XYZ file of C-alpha atoms in Angstrom:
310
model
C 125.190 27.757 169.260
C 128.797 28.279 171.276
C 130.451 31.109 173.059
C 129.603 34.932 172.283
C 132.404 35.782 169.337
C 130.909 39.532 168.782
C 129.283 42.031 169.860
C 126.410 43.112 167.096
C 124.667 46.440 167.174
C 121.916 47.392 164.725
C 121.295 51.092 164.618
C 118.148 51.734 163.245
C 116.258 55.516 162.702
C 113.978 54.290 165.689
C 115.415 51.311 167.738
C 119.080 50.513 168.974
C 119.415 46.564 169.123
C 122.708 44.953 170.359
C 123.290 41.209 170.532
C 125.975 38.887 171.424
C 126.314 36.431 168.597
C 127.642 32.987 168.372
C 129.446 31.515 165.257
C 126.448 30.065 163.937
C 124.909 33.505 164.020
C 122.744 32.374 167.049
C 121.772 35.656 168.789
C 122.300 34.966 172.342
C 122.002 38.200 174.657
C 120.191 41.144 173.756
C 119.571 44.785 174.919
C 117.342 47.089 173.058
C 117.305 51.086 173.220
C 115.646 54.184 171.605
C 118.304 55.377 168.745
C 119.403 58.883 169.838
C 118.529 61.100 166.961
C 120.429 64.427 166.337
C 122.977 64.074 168.648
C 126.105 62.857 167.656
C 127.821 62.133 170.956
C 124.750 60.751 172.279
C 124.604 57.958 169.510
C 127.935 57.093 170.225
C 127.489 56.633 173.874
C 124.446 54.407 173.302
C 126.542 52.088 170.875
C 129.390 51.879 173.473
C 127.269 51.490 176.529
C 125.313 48.715 175.121
C 128.596 46.996 173.762
C 130.045 46.995 176.988
C 127.404 45.743 179.079
C 126.990 42.701 176.698
C 130.627 41.681 175.563
C 133.870 43.143 177.370
C 137.051 42.214 174.941
C 134.650 40.910 172.189
C 135.160 42.599 168.978
C 131.707 44.956 167.960
C 130.182 45.133 164.775
C 127.618 47.962 163.844
C 125.161 48.696 161.172
C 124.165 52.089 160.876
C 121.109 53.673 159.221
C 122.384 55.255 156.348
C 125.557 55.820 154.217
C 128.848 54.754 155.811
C 132.315 54.949 154.171
C 135.159 51.931 154.602
C 136.521 53.742 157.157
C 133.504 53.587 159.525
C 132.255 57.420 158.951
C 128.833 57.615 158.844
C 128.519 60.304 156.052
C 125.065 60.776 155.966
C 121.854 59.126 158.183
C 119.022 61.142 156.885
C 116.932 59.329 159.289
C 119.242 59.444 162.329
C 119.924 63.478 161.322
C 123.600 62.758 161.319
C 126.651 63.217 159.319
C 130.178 62.712 158.905
C 130.304 60.889 162.152
C 133.669 58.896 163.004
C 131.708 56.169 164.684
C 134.529 53.534 164.026
C 137.357 55.421 165.347
C 135.386 56.892 168.052
C 134.201 53.729 169.661
C 137.684 52.100 169.071
C 139.037 54.369 171.260
C 136.442 54.028 174.153
C 136.352 50.195 173.931
C 139.959 49.130 172.927
C 138.729 46.257 170.763
C 138.361 46.042 166.712
C 135.321 47.727 165.662
C 133.618 47.018 161.924
C 131.058 49.560 160.931
C 128.766 49.220 157.720
C 125.228 50.145 156.657
C 122.531 48.560 158.564
C 121.163 46.917 155.417
C 124.637 45.458 154.533
C 125.407 44.142 157.645
C 121.163 42.499 157.530
C 122.343 40.780 154.189
C 125.434 39.470 155.448
C 123.138 37.721 158.432
C 120.966 36.006 156.548
C 123.596 35.221 154.215
C 125.598 33.385 157.033
C 122.507 32.226 159.017
C 119.125 32.828 157.350
C 117.093 33.202 154.211
C 119.942 33.639 151.617
C 122.096 30.900 153.213
C 124.043 29.193 150.450
C 123.005 31.737 147.829
C 125.704 33.529 145.839
C 123.923 36.529 143.887
C 121.454 38.237 146.651
C 119.627 41.626 146.867
C 118.084 42.715 149.854
C 115.764 45.515 150.442
C 114.712 46.539 154.071
C 111.603 48.339 155.028
C 111.044 50.213 157.926
C 111.215 53.678 158.517
C 112.897 53.857 155.270
C 114.050 51.601 152.908
C 117.795 50.160 152.941
C 119.205 47.922 150.196
C 122.693 45.717 150.215
C 123.794 43.379 147.491
C 126.127 40.230 147.283
C 127.807 39.205 144.133
C 129.650 35.693 143.935
C 128.915 35.219 147.593
C 130.980 38.417 148.667
C 129.078 42.008 149.856
C 129.307 44.677 147.617
C 130.717 48.103 149.210
C 131.229 49.701 146.084
C 134.549 52.365 145.687
C 133.989 54.338 148.777
C 131.992 51.949 150.899
C 128.432 53.186 149.922
C 127.137 50.934 147.315
C 123.880 49.603 148.050
C 121.160 52.160 148.541
C 118.599 51.022 146.766
C 115.773 52.744 148.459
C 117.268 55.670 146.796
C 117.242 54.937 143.232
C 114.208 57.109 141.718
C 110.915 55.408 140.860
C 108.913 58.455 140.109
C 110.484 61.061 138.675
C 109.646 64.602 140.637
C 107.183 62.576 142.769
C 106.972 62.671 146.634
C 109.603 64.228 149.023
C 112.071 61.575 150.352
C 114.072 62.093 153.695
C 117.227 62.055 151.291
C 116.200 65.608 149.748
C 115.313 64.250 146.593
C 111.802 63.711 144.818
C 110.691 59.891 143.663
C 112.850 57.646 145.675
C 111.339 54.128 146.647
C 111.946 55.230 150.094
C 109.253 57.647 149.444
C 106.559 55.413 148.421
C 107.895 52.099 150.350
C 108.548 52.791 153.258
C 106.624 52.283 156.677
C 106.850 56.060 156.905
C 105.686 56.862 153.471
C 102.187 53.989 154.007
C 101.520 55.953 157.077
C 101.712 59.472 154.667
C 99.951 58.163 152.039
C 97.006 57.045 154.584
C 96.959 60.535 155.870
C 96.692 62.129 152.389
C 94.166 59.571 151.544
C 92.107 60.159 154.318
C 92.115 64.033 153.760
C 90.584 63.724 150.444
C 88.233 61.125 150.784
C 84.899 60.248 152.970
C 85.443 56.501 152.627
C 84.730 54.461 155.683
C 87.814 52.987 157.082
C 89.116 52.392 160.748
C 92.113 54.334 159.832
C 90.262 57.881 160.849
C 90.645 56.452 164.578
C 94.176 55.283 164.131
C 96.658 57.074 166.777
C 99.313 57.458 165.455
C 98.050 57.137 161.613
C 101.696 55.033 160.565
C 102.524 52.364 158.642
C 102.016 49.758 161.457
C 98.466 51.029 161.749
C 97.867 50.648 158.084
C 99.159 46.920 158.321
C 97.184 46.078 161.118
C 93.852 47.615 159.735
C 94.309 46.044 156.171
C 94.726 42.266 157.948
C 91.327 43.069 159.756
C 89.935 43.845 156.560
C 89.948 47.500 156.065
C 89.813 47.917 152.154
C 91.592 51.121 152.461
C 94.528 49.730 154.494
C 94.719 46.595 152.085
C 94.641 49.306 148.889
C 97.542 51.235 150.468
C 99.602 48.478 150.871
C 99.216 46.991 147.659
C 100.406 50.288 146.016
C 103.366 50.604 148.141
C 103.804 47.016 147.079
C 103.271 47.972 143.270
C 106.386 50.445 144.175
C 108.708 48.061 145.625
C 107.638 45.897 142.223
C 108.886 48.789 140.161
C 112.206 49.463 141.988
C 112.983 45.805 142.222
C 112.531 45.859 138.108
C 115.340 47.819 137.551
C 117.444 46.360 140.387
C 116.680 43.024 139.037
C 117.634 44.198 135.773
C 120.599 45.688 136.676
C 122.251 42.744 138.905
C 120.262 39.601 137.802
C 120.287 38.367 141.473
C 119.272 34.767 142.097
C 117.170 35.716 145.306
C 115.289 38.790 146.532
C 115.344 39.144 150.315
C 113.068 41.191 151.942
C 113.281 42.177 155.484
C 112.994 45.314 158.022
C 110.409 45.991 160.614
C 107.722 46.506 158.123
C 108.008 43.393 155.759
C 106.844 40.866 157.757
C 103.361 41.530 158.646
C 102.710 43.739 155.455
C 104.125 40.811 153.154
C 100.660 39.464 151.977
C 99.657 42.857 149.881
C 103.319 43.683 149.252
C 105.067 41.313 148.053
C 102.505 39.589 145.456
C 101.986 43.061 144.255
C 105.584 43.373 143.618
C 106.254 39.842 142.333
C 103.409 41.001 139.621
C 105.060 44.162 138.325
C 108.436 42.466 138.052
C 107.059 39.584 136.227
C 105.462 42.183 133.920
C 108.418 44.453 133.094
C 111.318 42.423 133.372
C 113.799 42.387 130.443
C 113.444 39.135 128.874
C 110.918 37.929 131.207
C 109.677 34.995 128.664
C 112.984 33.533 128.523
C 114.315 33.611 131.981
C 113.867 32.624 135.811
C 112.359 35.092 137.696
C 114.082 35.283 141.118
C 112.428 34.383 144.106
C 111.238 37.195 146.906
C 111.199 35.670 150.089
C 111.154 37.433 153.599
C 113.961 37.601 155.818
C 114.622 34.391 158.322
C 116.318 36.485 161.214
C 113.574 39.504 161.039
C 114.539 42.310 163.245
C 117.917 40.253 164.958
C 118.921 40.320 161.546
C 121.527 43.455 161.227
C 122.629 42.828 164.569
C 123.738 39.039 164.064
C 125.136 40.279 160.848
C 127.178 43.219 162.408
C 128.509 40.740 164.856
C 129.597 37.967 162.693
C 131.235 40.699 160.180
C 133.067 41.888 163.181
C 134.022 38.202 164.246
C 135.451 37.809 160.825
C 136.772 41.108 159.602
C 137.641 42.908 163.081
C 138.715 39.715 164.989
C 141.163 39.011 162.161
């Protein structure tokens, strides 16, 4: 385990999780807050204060929900409703320590690569299912950032042209079909157009968690909604696997673990039916992230220890 080598902060659309991280990826101390939305100054202050409280003098890694350029600017965070926020420079000035900022799914995959489900793998794709759908890519053991740092936005590949509206402004994104938010919205849509008996009529709030709990309790509508989300997840993954040929697909995020019994088999079935040359290749295993909610914070901390501490 050892002593803390960095602070990692995962800034999601709803929660902010900060941890101190040991060199082996163990989360030591932790702190959880609500993520400020629509308020860049409050967002910077929340990350700064969490980092100060946990680890004075330690490098800080931040995973932010949105597209992040290589200079640590949160260019666009549709679910945080923040854009063009120079997060790294502001935190570096306030904390006087090395700071690394990247996309939240990117750092989550780094955590899984170093200390979780992808340990030992060299070519990996990760999808994170929560308020939105994030994505990240590792090729030959290295994170793929792209020319501007914005690679890996797999939740915004189009799976249904002209389909449901996504928070990013487009229609038909995978996020609009397989996120926790999308699952709740689909439940509301089906309830409004049907008198099918279901416990979801009493759910308050009617969100992805409510649908998942109903499905686990035997609710047929809830199960059908999750399988449908899994279908769309499989549609997206078919294109991703065709493009990248990963040895492993890791699925994480807050919505994934409990919904997995319905989501993952449905997704795997679609991939097995549609993947190019499926009879002549080995399908990549689809596994759950093992670091759970800690993946982003752990990965951000490990990245800061290696890049920011260099």
